[in-house]
Amino acid sequence: MPICTESKKLLPVQHKTKTVPDALSTASSFALKFASDEEIAQFALQQGILDQDSIERISDIKQAAERLSKIALGENLDDDVEMLNHGPSRVYFSNGAEGLAGYANQNEFEAEVKKVTATFETGADHGHKVLVKWFNKDTNQMLAFKNISIKSADRLHYIKMSRNQWQSGEYRVEIYAISDDFPMLSSGNYFVRAN
C-alpha cells in the first residue's frame, strides 16, 4: 500500500451554526441516500414506526422515509392540516374513558393524572392505520412515534397514553395518514402542570 508523503494544507472549515435538529436532518438525509428500500423498511419495522401492512401501502419508500424523518424531527411545523370533508380536524383531550371522552376538551392536566385520552376524527377513509406522533414540546421527549390501528368506518378514534407521573410542559399529538406523503390529518396540544 503506497504511503502518501506529500502534505496538503487543509483549508479552514467554515462553520455554520446548526441546531441539533438541523444536524440530525442532514445526517438523516445523507443516510437515506445510501440505504436500500429493504434497509429502510427493515429499520421502520424494527423501531416499531410502521408494520408490514403499513409499509405495503407505500409506493415510494425513500420519499416516505424522507417525510417520516421530517415529521420525527419536527420540520413539518409549517404544514397545514389536510383539508378534509369538514375542514381541518383537531385532537381533543380528556382523562376519561374513551367512550365518555367524545369531544370533551381538557387543555390542562395535573402531573398525577394516570391516563390522557386523545380523540380525533379522520374525516375520510384513510385506511385502518394512522401514524401517531405524541411528544413533549418543551423537552422534545417522544412518547410515541408509531402506527396504530383504527376502525376506518368509525367517526371518532381514540388513543390513550398512560404514565405514572407526567413531566410538566406542553404536549402535542399529531395524526398522519399512512402514504408516501404522510399528510397530517389532525393535531392538538395540552399542558401538564406540576403541583
GROMACS .gro file of C-alpha atoms in nm:
model
  195
    1MET     CA    1   0.000   0.000   0.000
    2PRO     CA    2   0.161   0.333  -0.103
    3ILE     CA    3   0.219   0.590   0.166
    4CYS     CA    4   0.141   0.949   0.087
    5THR     CA    5   0.431   1.169   0.194
    6GLU     CA    6   0.310   1.489   0.037
    7SER     CA    7   0.144   1.712   0.292
    8LYS     CA    8  -0.150   1.918   0.184
    9LYS     CA    9  -0.263   2.231   0.351
   10LEU     CA   10  -0.615   2.198   0.482
   11LEU     CA   11  -0.834   2.497   0.428
   12PRO     CA   12  -1.018   2.624   0.733
   13VAL     CA   13  -1.367   2.488   0.765
   14GLN     CA   14  -1.642   2.744   0.750
   15HIS     CA   15  -1.869   2.660   1.041
   16LYS     CA   16  -2.235   2.728   1.019
   17THR     CA   17  -2.428   2.741   1.339
   18LYS     CA   18  -2.659   2.443   1.323
   19THR     CA   19  -2.910   2.329   1.574
   20VAL     CA   20  -2.923   1.963   1.675
   21PRO     CA   21  -3.236   1.902   1.460
   22ASP     CA   22  -3.057   2.060   1.159
   23ALA     CA   23  -2.758   1.832   1.207
   24LEU     CA   24  -2.982   1.528   1.253
   25SER     CA   25  -3.179   1.622   0.945
   26THR     CA   26  -2.862   1.646   0.737
   27ALA     CA   27  -2.736   1.313   0.871
   28SER     CA   28  -3.075   1.152   0.812
   29SER     CA   29  -3.093   1.275   0.452
   30PHE     CA   30  -2.739   1.155   0.388
   31ALA     CA   31  -2.812   0.810   0.532
   32LEU     CA   32  -3.133   0.775   0.331
   33LYS     CA   33  -2.949   0.842   0.004
   34PHE     CA   34  -2.735   0.533   0.053
   35ALA     CA   35  -2.983   0.297   0.218
   36SER     CA   36  -3.177   0.048   0.011
   37ASP     CA   37  -3.557   0.032   0.024
   38GLU     CA   38  -3.527  -0.301   0.210
   39GLU     CA   39  -3.295  -0.149   0.473
   40ILE     CA   40  -3.530   0.146   0.526
   41ALA     CA   41  -3.833  -0.082   0.557
   42GLN     CA   42  -3.645  -0.310   0.799
   43PHE     CA   43  -3.547  -0.011   1.015
   44ALA     CA   44  -3.909   0.111   1.029
   45LEU     CA   45  -4.024  -0.240   1.129
   46GLN     CA   46  -3.753  -0.284   1.395
   47GLN     CA   47  -3.825   0.055   1.551
   48GLY     CA   48  -4.200  -0.008   1.558
   49ILE     CA   49  -4.268   0.302   1.347
   50LEU     CA   50  -4.455   0.107   1.080
   51ASP     CA   51  -4.571  -0.251   1.048
   52GLN     CA   52  -4.566  -0.470   0.737
   53ASP     CA   53  -4.924  -0.378   0.645
   54SER     CA   54  -4.841  -0.007   0.658
   55ILE     CA   55  -4.521  -0.049   0.455
   56GLU     CA   56  -4.720  -0.226   0.182
   57ARG     CA   57  -4.939   0.088   0.148
   58ILE     CA   58  -4.633   0.293   0.049
   59SER     CA   59  -4.519   0.302  -0.313
   60ASP     CA   60  -4.201   0.512  -0.276
   61ILE     CA   61  -4.009   0.400   0.033
   62LYS     CA   62  -3.736   0.667   0.008
   63GLN     CA   63  -3.987   0.952  -0.031
   64ALA     CA   64  -4.188   0.820   0.262
   65ALA     CA   65  -3.872   0.784   0.474
   66GLU     CA   66  -3.769   1.144   0.397
   67ARG     CA   67  -4.113   1.264   0.505
   68LEU     CA   68  -4.106   1.049   0.820
   69SER     CA   69  -3.765   1.193   0.906
   70LYS     CA   70  -3.902   1.547   0.877
   71ILE     CA   71  -4.204   1.459   1.089
   72ALA     CA   72  -3.987   1.297   1.357
   73LEU     CA   73  -3.752   1.596   1.370
   74GLY     CA   74  -4.037   1.846   1.381
   75GLU     CA   75  -3.956   2.001   1.044
   76ASN     CA   76  -4.321   1.997   0.940
   77LEU     CA   77  -4.426   2.288   1.160
   78ASP     CA   78  -4.546   2.489   0.861
   79ASP     CA   79  -4.758   2.206   0.726
   80ASP     CA   80  -5.127   2.272   0.716
   81VAL     CA   81  -5.362   2.010   0.844
   82GLU     CA   82  -5.508   1.836   0.542
   83MET     CA   83  -5.840   1.987   0.440
   84LEU     CA   84  -6.085   1.707   0.487
   85ASN     CA   85  -6.455   1.685   0.407
   86HIS     CA   86  -6.535   1.904   0.706
   87GLY     CA   87  -6.215   2.112   0.720
   88PRO     CA   88  -5.916   2.063   0.946
   89SER     CA   89  -5.954   1.818   1.230
   90ARG     CA   90  -5.844   1.876   1.586
   91VAL     CA   91  -5.733   1.633   1.855
   92TYR     CA   92  -5.933   1.666   2.177
   93PHE     CA   93  -5.804   1.553   2.515
   94SER     CA   94  -5.962   1.419   2.832
   95ASN     CA   95  -5.875   1.195   3.123
   96GLY     CA   96  -6.196   0.997   3.081
   97ALA     CA   97  -6.262   0.658   2.930
   98GLU     CA   98  -6.265   0.659   2.553
   99GLY     CA   99  -6.640   0.603   2.527
  100LEU     CA  100  -6.702   0.900   2.753
  101ALA     CA  101  -6.426   1.120   2.614
  102GLY     CA  102  -6.605   1.215   2.293
  103TYR     CA  103  -6.528   1.577   2.224
  104ALA     CA  104  -6.455   1.662   2.587
  105ASN     CA  105  -6.173   1.908   2.562
  106GLN     CA  106  -5.939   1.934   2.854
  107ASN     CA  107  -5.637   2.152   2.786
  108GLU     CA  108  -5.466   2.118   3.121
  109PHE     CA  109  -5.387   1.818   3.340
  110GLU     CA  110  -5.219   1.763   3.676
  111ALA     CA  111  -4.891   1.571   3.670
  112GLU     CA  112  -5.054   1.287   3.868
  113VAL     CA  113  -5.317   1.207   3.604
  114LYS     CA  114  -5.264   0.844   3.506
  115LYS     CA  115  -5.409   0.849   3.156
  116VAL     CA  116  -5.471   1.103   2.882
  117THR     CA  117  -5.712   1.008   2.606
  118ALA     CA  118  -5.675   1.177   2.267
  119THR     CA  119  -5.986   1.178   2.048
  120PHE     CA  120  -5.972   1.262   1.679
  121GLU     CA  121  -6.159   1.228   1.352
  122THR     CA  122  -6.001   1.143   1.020
  123GLY     CA  123  -6.299   1.285   0.828
  124ALA     CA  124  -6.244   1.048   0.537
  125ASP     CA  125  -6.140   0.688   0.486
  126HIS     CA  126  -5.760   0.686   0.514
  127GLY     CA  127  -5.738   0.315   0.585
  128HIS     CA  128  -5.730   0.126   0.911
  129LYS     CA  129  -5.395   0.260   1.038
  130VAL     CA  130  -5.256   0.606   1.111
  131LEU     CA  131  -4.918   0.732   1.229
  132VAL     CA  132  -4.918   0.895   1.574
  133LYS     CA  133  -4.654   1.135   1.699
  134TRP     CA  134  -4.701   1.217   2.071
  135PHE     CA  135  -4.433   1.428   2.236
  136ASN     CA  136  -4.344   1.686   2.500
  137LYS     CA  137  -4.279   2.010   2.310
  138ASP     CA  138  -4.068   2.158   2.589
  139THR     CA  139  -3.823   1.868   2.623
  140ASN     CA  140  -3.870   1.705   2.278
  141GLN     CA  141  -3.927   1.374   2.458
  142MET     CA  142  -4.104   1.140   2.217
  143LEU     CA  143  -4.373   0.933   2.389
  144ALA     CA  144  -4.497   0.764   2.071
  145PHE     CA  145  -4.397   0.761   1.705
  146LYS     CA  146  -4.571   0.463   1.553
  147ASN     CA  147  -4.866   0.341   1.355
  148ILE     CA  148  -5.183   0.245   1.535
  149SER     CA  149  -5.493   0.062   1.420
  150ILE     CA  150  -5.821   0.243   1.386
  151LYS     CA  151  -6.159   0.131   1.260
  152SER     CA  152  -6.187   0.324   0.937
  153ALA     CA  153  -6.568   0.306   0.948
  154ASP     CA  154  -6.582   0.478   1.289
  155ARG     CA  155  -6.628   0.853   1.313
  156LEU     CA  156  -6.419   0.901   1.629
  157HIS     CA  157  -6.087   0.739   1.709
  158TYR     CA  158  -5.911   0.717   2.045
  159ILE     CA  159  -5.552   0.687   2.159
  160LYS     CA  160  -5.455   0.655   2.524
  161MET     CA  161  -5.123   0.736   2.687
  162SER     CA  162  -5.062   0.620   3.043
  163ARG     CA  163  -4.784   0.745   3.271
  164ASN     CA  164  -4.721   0.708   3.643
  165GLN     CA  165  -4.612   1.072   3.656
  166TRP     CA  166  -4.626   1.320   3.370
  167GLN     CA  167  -4.343   1.566   3.330
  168SER     CA  168  -4.470   1.923   3.329
  169GLY     CA  169  -4.482   2.103   2.996
  170GLU     CA  170  -4.675   2.133   2.673
  171TYR     CA  171  -4.757   1.812   2.489
  172ARG     CA  172  -4.859   1.772   2.126
  173VAL     CA  173  -5.028   1.489   1.940
  174GLU     CA  174  -5.015   1.474   1.559
  175ILE     CA  175  -5.202   1.220   1.346
  176TYR     CA  176  -5.086   1.136   0.992
  177ALA     CA  177  -5.236   0.925   0.715
  178ILE     CA  178  -5.005   0.643   0.607
  179SER     CA  179  -4.898   0.705   0.249
  180ASP     CA  180  -4.590   0.828   0.062
  181ASP     CA  181  -4.665   1.187   0.175
  182PHE     CA  182  -4.790   1.116   0.529
  183PRO     CA  183  -5.036   1.410   0.526
  184MET     CA  184  -5.127   1.543   0.869
  185LEU     CA  185  -5.490   1.465   0.948
  186SER     CA  186  -5.525   1.629   1.287
  187SER     CA  187  -5.327   1.774   1.574
  188GLY     CA  188  -5.372   1.920   1.920
  189ASN     CA  189  -5.185   2.042   2.229
  190TYR     CA  190  -5.237   2.020   2.604
  191PHE     CA  191  -5.045   2.122   2.915
  192VAL     CA  192  -4.933   1.930   3.221
  193ARG     CA  193  -4.879   2.143   3.531
  194ALA     CA  194  -4.657   2.038   3.819
  195ASN     CA  195  -4.813   2.075   4.164
   0.00000   0.00000   0.00000
